[in-house]
Amino acid sequence: GHPPPRIVETPAGMINAIGLQGVGVHRFVAEQLPRLRERGATVIVNVCGTTLDEYCEVSRVLSDHEGVAALELNISCPNIKEGGIQFGCSLSGTHDVVSAVKKVTRLPVIPKLTPNVTDVASFARAAEDAGADAVSLVNTFLAMAIDVETRRPRLSNVMGGLSGPAIRPIAVRMVYECRQRTSLPIVGIGGIASASDALEFIIAGACAVQVGTANFVDPFVWAKLASGLDDYMRRHGVARVADLVGTLDTSPRERPCT
């Protein structure tokens, strides 16, 4: 990872430049995966690398161990100077890394797409063409913050990834666009802090969501989200969350009589 400072609060979220720190795949499967299995967790492992060979080797090791449900390919981290994002910002690179990993694993492969491109839906299509089983979007937006008193960057890495409520409307739009262009399941990400936020992504086309920044504010946010979804479904007579996926009504609104 990067040296501190690595996180900066913003008026509607935070910028992070944590970097891709971790114990490594061999220690993960030896030390952490058994504990997750004991707790009955459904484990989707986020895989990163700097080369195709690294993505493939990490994915192969994870695939050889019981308890991993799927692989999420991080090809979109904006706060490292090399590695995954070089694949995530290239249509051919996205296709290549997904295709390569699919050849070494039977696990579902879910590339995590970057929003720092002109047309994210084209990247979802490239992932689909390469055999991806789903896509998750979006990762953080490249951003920076400056200490005006010292005229120095607030992050040691100068730039980092913006997350939180500020990015939610853009992320919802990107989920909707990808829903129009691909048949892949979509995991929606970006500034979700309430059931209503999650429902925006689901109605736009996501079949699942991830929550990140809100956990810093409220580590128990999950129970509130689940309760809020249950309440919404009761009020609207919806049997399953899946019945809400991609149900956005974009037909012209009727004007009231005058």
PDB file of C-alpha atoms in Angstrom:
ATOM      1  CA  GLY A   1       0.000   0.000   0.000  1.00  0.00           C
ATOM      2  CA  HIS A   2       0.874   3.676  -0.015  1.00  0.00           C
ATOM      3  CA  PRO A   3       2.327   5.613   2.926  1.00  0.00           C
ATOM      4  CA  PRO A   4      -0.020   7.871   4.919  1.00  0.00           C
ATOM      5  CA  PRO A   5      -1.956  10.048   4.599  1.00  0.00           C
ATOM      6  CA  ARG A   6      -4.116   7.669   2.567  1.00  0.00           C
ATOM      7  CA  ILE A   7      -7.711   8.845   3.170  1.00  0.00           C
ATOM      8  CA  VAL A   8      -9.227  12.318   2.917  1.00  0.00           C
ATOM      9  CA  GLU A   9     -12.827  13.179   3.740  1.00  0.00           C
ATOM     10  CA  THR A  10     -14.839  15.213   1.254  1.00  0.00           C
ATOM     11  CA  PRO A  11     -18.214  16.944   1.684  1.00  0.00           C
ATOM     12  CA  ALA A  12     -19.964  13.907   0.173  1.00  0.00           C
ATOM     13  CA  GLY A  13     -17.629  10.958   0.561  1.00  0.00           C
ATOM     14  CA  MET A  14     -13.920  10.339   0.694  1.00  0.00           C
ATOM     15  CA  ILE A  15     -10.822  10.019  -1.469  1.00  0.00           C
ATOM     16  CA  ASN A  16      -8.590   7.041  -0.781  1.00  0.00           C
ATOM     17  CA  ALA A  17      -5.130   6.089  -1.948  1.00  0.00           C
ATOM     18  CA  ILE A  18      -4.726   2.916   0.073  1.00  0.00           C
ATOM     19  CA  GLY A  19      -3.019   1.072  -2.751  1.00  0.00           C
ATOM     20  CA  LEU A  20      -3.305  -2.679  -3.200  1.00  0.00           C
ATOM     21  CA  GLN A  21      -1.913  -3.977   0.057  1.00  0.00           C
ATOM     22  CA  GLY A  22      -2.563  -7.486   1.275  1.00  0.00           C
ATOM     23  CA  VAL A  23      -1.031 -10.573   2.800  1.00  0.00           C
ATOM     24  CA  GLY A  24      -0.731 -12.340  -0.573  1.00  0.00           C
ATOM     25  CA  VAL A  25      -2.781 -15.162  -1.992  1.00  0.00           C
ATOM     26  CA  HIS A  26      -0.899 -18.014  -0.292  1.00  0.00           C
ATOM     27  CA  ARG A  27      -1.320 -16.575   3.205  1.00  0.00           C
ATOM     28  CA  PHE A  28      -4.925 -15.681   2.380  1.00  0.00           C
ATOM     29  CA  VAL A  29      -5.878 -19.268   1.547  1.00  0.00           C
ATOM     30  CA  ALA A  30      -3.856 -20.632   4.483  1.00  0.00           C
ATOM     31  CA  GLU A  31      -4.890 -18.191   7.218  1.00  0.00           C
ATOM     32  CA  GLN A  32      -7.996 -16.233   6.291  1.00  0.00           C
ATOM     33  CA  LEU A  33     -10.048 -18.494   4.048  1.00  0.00           C
ATOM     34  CA  PRO A  34     -10.472 -21.225   6.719  1.00  0.00           C
ATOM     35  CA  ARG A  35     -11.880 -18.669   9.179  1.00  0.00           C
ATOM     36  CA  LEU A  36     -14.311 -17.407   6.561  1.00  0.00           C
ATOM     37  CA  ARG A  37     -15.437 -20.976   5.832  1.00  0.00           C
ATOM     38  CA  GLU A  38     -16.040 -21.574   9.545  1.00  0.00           C
ATOM     39  CA  ARG A  39     -18.362 -18.562   9.638  1.00  0.00           C
ATOM     40  CA  GLY A  40     -20.298 -19.707   6.591  1.00  0.00           C
ATOM     41  CA  ALA A  41     -19.348 -16.634   4.566  1.00  0.00           C
ATOM     42  CA  THR A  42     -19.921 -16.447   0.831  1.00  0.00           C
ATOM     43  CA  VAL A  43     -16.470 -15.355  -0.318  1.00  0.00           C
ATOM     44  CA  ILE A  44     -15.921 -13.360  -3.503  1.00  0.00           C
ATOM     45  CA  VAL A  45     -12.204 -12.600  -3.711  1.00  0.00           C
ATOM     46  CA  ASN A  46     -10.980  -9.396  -5.346  1.00  0.00           C
ATOM     47  CA  VAL A  47      -7.960 -10.259  -7.496  1.00  0.00           C
ATOM     48  CA  CYS A  48      -5.359  -7.738  -8.610  1.00  0.00           C
ATOM     49  CA  GLY A  49      -2.125  -7.950 -10.529  1.00  0.00           C
ATOM     50  CA  THR A  50       0.343  -6.073 -12.690  1.00  0.00           C
ATOM     51  CA  THR A  51       0.530  -8.622 -15.509  1.00  0.00           C
ATOM     52  CA  LEU A  52      -1.735 -11.195 -17.124  1.00  0.00           C
ATOM     53  CA  ASP A  53       0.394 -13.938 -15.600  1.00  0.00           C
ATOM     54  CA  GLU A  54      -0.168 -12.543 -12.100  1.00  0.00           C
ATOM     55  CA  TYR A  55      -3.943 -12.402 -12.565  1.00  0.00           C
ATOM     56  CA  CYS A  56      -3.923 -15.971 -13.842  1.00  0.00           C
ATOM     57  CA  GLU A  57      -1.655 -17.343 -11.114  1.00  0.00           C
ATOM     58  CA  VAL A  58      -3.609 -15.735  -8.263  1.00  0.00           C
ATOM     59  CA  SER A  59      -6.887 -16.917  -9.799  1.00  0.00           C
ATOM     60  CA  ARG A  60      -5.516 -20.442 -10.236  1.00  0.00           C
ATOM     61  CA  VAL A  61      -4.392 -20.641  -6.605  1.00  0.00           C
ATOM     62  CA  LEU A  62      -7.766 -19.432  -5.340  1.00  0.00           C
ATOM     63  CA  SER A  63      -9.591 -21.874  -7.605  1.00  0.00           C
ATOM     64  CA  ASP A  64      -7.732 -24.798  -6.041  1.00  0.00           C
ATOM     65  CA  HIS A  65      -9.155 -24.097  -2.577  1.00  0.00           C
ATOM     66  CA  GLU A  66     -12.615 -24.815  -1.233  1.00  0.00           C
ATOM     67  CA  GLY A  67     -14.656 -21.869  -0.049  1.00  0.00           C
ATOM     68  CA  VAL A  68     -14.184 -19.317  -2.835  1.00  0.00           C
ATOM     69  CA  ALA A  69     -17.484 -18.571  -4.589  1.00  0.00           C
ATOM     70  CA  ALA A  70     -16.271 -16.200  -7.315  1.00  0.00           C
ATOM     71  CA  LEU A  71     -13.408 -13.989  -8.453  1.00  0.00           C
ATOM     72  CA  GLU A  72     -13.749 -10.236  -8.892  1.00  0.00           C
ATOM     73  CA  LEU A  73     -10.990  -8.935 -11.159  1.00  0.00           C
ATOM     74  CA  ASN A  74      -9.770  -5.528 -10.068  1.00  0.00           C
ATOM     75  CA  ILE A  75      -8.837  -3.978 -13.408  1.00  0.00           C
ATOM     76  CA  SER A  76      -9.850  -0.480 -12.362  1.00  0.00           C
ATOM     77  CA  CYS A  77      -7.995   0.760  -9.272  1.00  0.00           C
ATOM     78  CA  PRO A  78      -7.215   4.444  -9.969  1.00  0.00           C
ATOM     79  CA  ASN A  79      -4.664   5.009  -7.223  1.00  0.00           C
ATOM     80  CA  ILE A  80      -1.818   2.761  -8.341  1.00  0.00           C
ATOM     81  CA  LYS A  81       0.666   3.758 -10.989  1.00  0.00           C
ATOM     82  CA  GLU A  82       0.774   0.395 -12.732  1.00  0.00           C
ATOM     83  CA  GLY A  83      -1.221  -2.777 -12.927  1.00  0.00           C
ATOM     84  CA  GLY A  84      -4.898  -3.480 -13.300  1.00  0.00           C
ATOM     85  CA  ILE A  85      -6.094  -0.115 -14.541  1.00  0.00           C
ATOM     86  CA  GLN A  86      -3.896  -0.471 -17.622  1.00  0.00           C
ATOM     87  CA  PHE A  87      -6.180  -3.366 -18.556  1.00  0.00           C
ATOM     88  CA  GLY A  88      -9.375  -1.659 -17.414  1.00  0.00           C
ATOM     89  CA  CYS A  89      -8.860   1.428 -19.564  1.00  0.00           C
ATOM     90  CA  SER A  90      -8.289  -0.608 -22.731  1.00  0.00           C
ATOM     91  CA  LEU A  91     -11.013  -2.581 -24.494  1.00  0.00           C
ATOM     92  CA  SER A  92      -8.503  -5.132 -25.722  1.00  0.00           C
ATOM     93  CA  GLY A  93      -6.833  -5.235 -22.298  1.00  0.00           C
ATOM     94  CA  THR A  94     -10.170  -5.898 -20.589  1.00  0.00           C
ATOM     95  CA  HIS A  95     -10.917  -8.676 -23.057  1.00  0.00           C
ATOM     96  CA  ASP A  96      -7.458 -10.188 -22.660  1.00  0.00           C
ATOM     97  CA  VAL A  97      -7.393 -10.372 -18.869  1.00  0.00           C
ATOM     98  CA  VAL A  98     -10.915 -11.778 -18.593  1.00  0.00           C
ATOM     99  CA  SER A  99     -10.244 -14.327 -21.327  1.00  0.00           C
ATOM    100  CA  ALA A 100      -6.957 -15.391 -19.739  1.00  0.00           C
ATOM    101  CA  VAL A 101      -8.439 -15.871 -16.268  1.00  0.00           C
ATOM    102  CA  LYS A 102     -11.428 -17.796 -17.631  1.00  0.00           C
ATOM    103  CA  LYS A 103      -8.986 -20.359 -19.006  1.00  0.00           C
ATOM    104  CA  VAL A 104      -7.540 -21.154 -15.560  1.00  0.00           C
ATOM    105  CA  THR A 105     -10.667 -21.247 -13.395  1.00  0.00           C
ATOM    106  CA  ARG A 106     -14.162 -22.669 -13.288  1.00  0.00           C
ATOM    107  CA  LEU A 107     -15.247 -20.036 -10.790  1.00  0.00           C
ATOM    108  CA  PRO A 108     -17.478 -17.160 -11.896  1.00  0.00           C
ATOM    109  CA  VAL A 109     -15.332 -14.241 -13.094  1.00  0.00           C
ATOM    110  CA  ILE A 110     -16.548 -10.694 -12.397  1.00  0.00           C
ATOM    111  CA  PRO A 111     -14.374  -7.859 -13.753  1.00  0.00           C
ATOM    112  CA  LYS A 112     -14.722  -4.635 -11.771  1.00  0.00           C
ATOM    113  CA  LEU A 113     -14.957  -1.819 -14.300  1.00  0.00           C
ATOM    114  CA  THR A 114     -13.549   1.679 -14.085  1.00  0.00           C
ATOM    115  CA  PRO A 115     -15.741   4.767 -14.536  1.00  0.00           C
ATOM    116  CA  ASN A 116     -12.701   6.695 -15.771  1.00  0.00           C
ATOM    117  CA  VAL A 117     -13.480   5.963 -19.423  1.00  0.00           C
ATOM    118  CA  THR A 118     -15.693   7.611 -22.031  1.00  0.00           C
ATOM    119  CA  ASP A 119     -18.108   4.710 -22.604  1.00  0.00           C
ATOM    120  CA  VAL A 120     -18.231   2.174 -19.778  1.00  0.00           C
ATOM    121  CA  ALA A 121     -20.872   0.086 -21.562  1.00  0.00           C
ATOM    122  CA  SER A 122     -18.380  -0.784 -24.295  1.00  0.00           C
ATOM    123  CA  PHE A 123     -16.103  -2.234 -21.612  1.00  0.00           C
ATOM    124  CA  ALA A 124     -18.972  -4.303 -20.250  1.00  0.00           C
ATOM    125  CA  ARG A 125     -19.477  -5.664 -23.764  1.00  0.00           C
ATOM    126  CA  ALA A 126     -15.762  -6.442 -24.083  1.00  0.00           C
ATOM    127  CA  ALA A 127     -15.928  -8.338 -20.784  1.00  0.00           C
ATOM    128  CA  GLU A 128     -19.008 -10.232 -21.952  1.00  0.00           C
ATOM    129  CA  ASP A 129     -17.357 -11.154 -25.246  1.00  0.00           C
ATOM    130  CA  ALA A 130     -14.384 -12.504 -23.284  1.00  0.00           C
ATOM    131  CA  GLY A 131     -16.603 -14.798 -21.217  1.00  0.00           C
ATOM    132  CA  ALA A 132     -17.203 -12.801 -18.032  1.00  0.00           C
ATOM    133  CA  ASP A 133     -20.007 -14.122 -15.845  1.00  0.00           C
ATOM    134  CA  ALA A 134     -20.984 -10.679 -14.514  1.00  0.00           C
ATOM    135  CA  VAL A 135     -19.537  -7.187 -14.120  1.00  0.00           C
ATOM    136  CA  SER A 136     -19.285  -4.958 -11.084  1.00  0.00           C
ATOM    137  CA  LEU A 137     -19.381  -1.200 -11.504  1.00  0.00           C
ATOM    138  CA  VAL A 138     -18.213   1.239 -10.709  1.00  0.00           C
ATOM    139  CA  ASN A 139     -14.843   1.590  -9.039  1.00  0.00           C
ATOM    140  CA  THR A 140     -13.820   4.971  -7.677  1.00  0.00           C
ATOM    141  CA  PHE A 141     -13.368   8.151  -9.702  1.00  0.00           C
ATOM    142  CA  LEU A 142      -9.883   9.616 -10.019  1.00  0.00           C
ATOM    143  CA  ALA A 143      -9.736  12.685  -7.763  1.00  0.00           C
ATOM    144  CA  MET A 144      -7.465  14.819  -5.607  1.00  0.00           C
ATOM    145  CA  ALA A 145      -7.587  17.227  -2.679  1.00  0.00           C
ATOM    146  CA  ILE A 146      -5.191  20.058  -1.796  1.00  0.00           C
ATOM    147  CA  ASP A 147      -4.290  21.611   1.556  1.00  0.00           C
ATOM    148  CA  VAL A 148      -4.469  25.273   0.593  1.00  0.00           C
ATOM    149  CA  GLU A 149      -2.506  26.396   3.667  1.00  0.00           C
ATOM    150  CA  THR A 150       0.535  24.317   2.776  1.00  0.00           C
ATOM    151  CA  ARG A 151      -0.230  24.074  -0.954  1.00  0.00           C
ATOM    152  CA  ARG A 152       0.486  20.373  -0.755  1.00  0.00           C
ATOM    153  CA  PRO A 153      -1.655  17.385  -1.784  1.00  0.00           C
ATOM    154  CA  ARG A 154      -3.645  15.893   1.076  1.00  0.00           C
ATOM    155  CA  LEU A 155      -2.761  12.372  -0.077  1.00  0.00           C
ATOM    156  CA  SER A 156       0.767  10.994  -0.205  1.00  0.00           C
ATOM    157  CA  ASN A 157      -0.069   9.575  -3.630  1.00  0.00           C
ATOM    158  CA  VAL A 158      -1.296  13.038  -4.780  1.00  0.00           C
ATOM    159  CA  MET A 159      -4.378  11.490  -6.408  1.00  0.00           C
ATOM    160  CA  GLY A 160      -6.765   8.811  -5.253  1.00  0.00           C
ATOM    161  CA  GLY A 161     -10.215   7.361  -5.786  1.00  0.00           C
ATOM    162  CA  LEU A 162     -13.384   9.280  -4.899  1.00  0.00           C
ATOM    163  CA  SER A 163     -16.206   7.233  -3.393  1.00  0.00           C
ATOM    164  CA  GLY A 164     -19.357   7.950  -1.447  1.00  0.00           C
ATOM    165  CA  PRO A 165     -22.661   9.736  -2.143  1.00  0.00           C
ATOM    166  CA  ALA A 166     -21.041  12.215  -4.548  1.00  0.00           C
ATOM    167  CA  ILE A 167     -20.559   9.534  -7.200  1.00  0.00           C
ATOM    168  CA  ARG A 168     -23.895   7.720  -6.827  1.00  0.00           C
ATOM    169  CA  PRO A 169     -25.894   9.499  -9.580  1.00  0.00           C
ATOM    170  CA  ILE A 170     -23.085   8.912 -12.077  1.00  0.00           C
ATOM    171  CA  ALA A 171     -22.710   5.274 -11.053  1.00  0.00           C
ATOM    172  CA  VAL A 172     -26.473   4.711 -11.375  1.00  0.00           C
ATOM    173  CA  ARG A 173     -26.354   6.147 -14.880  1.00  0.00           C
ATOM    174  CA  MET A 174     -23.482   3.840 -15.810  1.00  0.00           C
ATOM    175  CA  VAL A 175     -25.342   0.793 -14.494  1.00  0.00           C
ATOM    176  CA  TYR A 176     -28.350   1.788 -16.589  1.00  0.00           C
ATOM    177  CA  GLU A 177     -26.205   2.234 -19.699  1.00  0.00           C
ATOM    178  CA  CYS A 178     -24.563  -1.145 -19.258  1.00  0.00           C
ATOM    179  CA  ARG A 179     -27.941  -2.782 -18.706  1.00  0.00           C
ATOM    180  CA  GLN A 180     -28.954  -1.557 -22.172  1.00  0.00           C
ATOM    181  CA  ARG A 181     -25.840  -2.957 -23.848  1.00  0.00           C
ATOM    182  CA  THR A 182     -25.145  -6.285 -22.129  1.00  0.00           C
ATOM    183  CA  SER A 183     -27.039  -9.279 -20.811  1.00  0.00           C
ATOM    184  CA  LEU A 184     -24.514  -9.862 -18.029  1.00  0.00           C
ATOM    185  CA  PRO A 185     -25.615  -9.621 -14.393  1.00  0.00           C
ATOM    186  CA  ILE A 186     -24.458  -6.309 -12.919  1.00  0.00           C
ATOM    187  CA  VAL A 187     -23.254  -5.589  -9.385  1.00  0.00           C
ATOM    188  CA  GLY A 188     -23.928  -1.907  -8.666  1.00  0.00           C
ATOM    189  CA  ILE A 189     -21.470   0.115  -6.591  1.00  0.00           C
ATOM    190  CA  GLY A 190     -21.157   3.762  -5.624  1.00  0.00           C
ATOM    191  CA  GLY A 191     -22.307   5.773  -2.632  1.00  0.00           C
ATOM    192  CA  ILE A 192     -24.979   3.396  -1.331  1.00  0.00           C
ATOM    193  CA  ALA A 193     -25.961   4.361   2.205  1.00  0.00           C
ATOM    194  CA  SER A 194     -29.689   3.525   2.374  1.00  0.00           C
ATOM    195  CA  ALA A 195     -32.249   1.109   0.982  1.00  0.00           C
ATOM    196  CA  SER A 196     -33.417   3.821  -1.389  1.00  0.00           C
ATOM    197  CA  ASP A 197     -29.876   4.170  -2.737  1.00  0.00           C
ATOM    198  CA  ALA A 198     -29.641   0.417  -3.303  1.00  0.00           C
ATOM    199  CA  LEU A 199     -33.027   0.393  -5.013  1.00  0.00           C
ATOM    200  CA  GLU A 200     -31.876   3.024  -7.489  1.00  0.00           C
ATOM    201  CA  PHE A 201     -29.146   0.688  -8.672  1.00  0.00           C
ATOM    202  CA  ILE A 202     -31.463  -2.331  -8.745  1.00  0.00           C
ATOM    203  CA  ILE A 203     -34.194  -0.563 -10.689  1.00  0.00           C
ATOM    204  CA  ALA A 204     -31.545   0.762 -13.089  1.00  0.00           C
ATOM    205  CA  GLY A 205     -30.418  -2.800 -13.787  1.00  0.00           C
ATOM    206  CA  ALA A 206     -28.175  -4.141 -11.006  1.00  0.00           C
ATOM    207  CA  CYS A 207     -29.015  -7.564  -9.585  1.00  0.00           C
ATOM    208  CA  ALA A 208     -26.785  -7.039  -6.540  1.00  0.00           C
ATOM    209  CA  VAL A 209     -24.970  -4.165  -4.845  1.00  0.00           C
ATOM    210  CA  GLN A 210     -21.803  -3.508  -2.884  1.00  0.00           C
ATOM    211  CA  VAL A 211     -21.482  -1.062  -0.003  1.00  0.00           C
ATOM    212  CA  GLY A 212     -18.110   0.425   0.884  1.00  0.00           C
ATOM    213  CA  THR A 213     -17.805   3.983   2.154  1.00  0.00           C
ATOM    214  CA  ALA A 214     -21.013   3.836   4.224  1.00  0.00           C
ATOM    215  CA  ASN A 215     -19.369   1.189   6.430  1.00  0.00           C
ATOM    216  CA  PHE A 216     -16.965   3.873   7.675  1.00  0.00           C
ATOM    217  CA  VAL A 217     -19.937   5.917   8.868  1.00  0.00           C
ATOM    218  CA  ASP A 218     -22.063   3.051  10.200  1.00  0.00           C
ATOM    219  CA  PRO A 219     -20.606  -0.473  10.494  1.00  0.00           C
ATOM    220  CA  PHE A 220     -24.154  -1.778  11.043  1.00  0.00           C
ATOM    221  CA  VAL A 221     -25.573  -0.265   7.859  1.00  0.00           C
ATOM    222  CA  TRP A 222     -26.291  -3.730   6.405  1.00  0.00           C
ATOM    223  CA  ALA A 223     -29.166  -4.486   8.759  1.00  0.00           C
ATOM    224  CA  LYS A 224     -30.758  -1.141   7.939  1.00  0.00           C
ATOM    225  CA  LEU A 225     -30.432  -1.766   4.209  1.00  0.00           C
ATOM    226  CA  ALA A 226     -32.023  -5.209   4.458  1.00  0.00           C
ATOM    227  CA  SER A 227     -34.847  -3.903   6.629  1.00  0.00           C
ATOM    228  CA  GLY A 228     -35.478  -1.025   4.259  1.00  0.00           C
ATOM    229  CA  LEU A 229     -35.626  -3.357   1.251  1.00  0.00           C
ATOM    230  CA  ASP A 230     -38.102  -5.613   3.060  1.00  0.00           C
ATOM    231  CA  ASP A 231     -40.286  -2.631   3.886  1.00  0.00           C
ATOM    232  CA  TYR A 232     -40.226  -1.398   0.284  1.00  0.00           C
ATOM    233  CA  MET A 233     -41.230  -4.800  -1.076  1.00  0.00           C
ATOM    234  CA  ARG A 234     -44.107  -5.071   1.376  1.00  0.00           C
ATOM    235  CA  ARG A 235     -45.402  -1.612   0.476  1.00  0.00           C
ATOM    236  CA  HIS A 236     -45.188  -2.290  -3.260  1.00  0.00           C
ATOM    237  CA  GLY A 237     -46.318  -5.915  -3.211  1.00  0.00           C
ATOM    238  CA  VAL A 238     -43.040  -7.211  -4.629  1.00  0.00           C
ATOM    239  CA  ALA A 239     -42.202 -10.849  -3.871  1.00  0.00           C
ATOM    240  CA  ARG A 240     -38.478 -10.835  -4.700  1.00  0.00           C
ATOM    241  CA  VAL A 241     -35.786  -8.215  -5.153  1.00  0.00           C
ATOM    242  CA  ALA A 242     -35.014  -9.900  -8.479  1.00  0.00           C
ATOM    243  CA  ASP A 243     -38.436  -8.765  -9.715  1.00  0.00           C
ATOM    244  CA  LEU A 244     -37.248  -5.148  -9.463  1.00  0.00           C
ATOM    245  CA  VAL A 245     -34.077  -5.522 -11.532  1.00  0.00           C
ATOM    246  CA  GLY A 246     -34.106  -3.304 -14.611  1.00  0.00           C
ATOM    247  CA  THR A 247     -37.687  -2.120 -14.108  1.00  0.00           C
ATOM    248  CA  LEU A 248     -37.025   1.575 -14.726  1.00  0.00           C
ATOM    249  CA  ASP A 249     -39.994   3.182 -16.499  1.00  0.00           C
ATOM    250  CA  THR A 250     -38.708   5.698 -19.027  1.00  0.00           C
ATOM    251  CA  SER A 251     -41.987   6.193 -20.883  1.00  0.00           C
ATOM    252  CA  PRO A 252     -43.119   9.824 -21.345  1.00  0.00           C
ATOM    253  CA  ARG A 253     -44.981  11.180 -18.359  1.00  0.00           C
ATOM    254  CA  GLU A 254     -48.585  12.164 -18.847  1.00  0.00           C
ATOM    255  CA  ARG A 255     -49.221  15.849 -18.370  1.00  0.00           C
ATOM    256  CA  PRO A 256     -51.992  16.718 -15.912  1.00  0.00           C
ATOM    257  CA  CYS A 257     -55.166  18.192 -17.395  1.00  0.00           C
ATOM    258  CA  THR A 258     -55.460  21.964 -17.069  1.00  0.00           C
TER     259      THR A 258
END
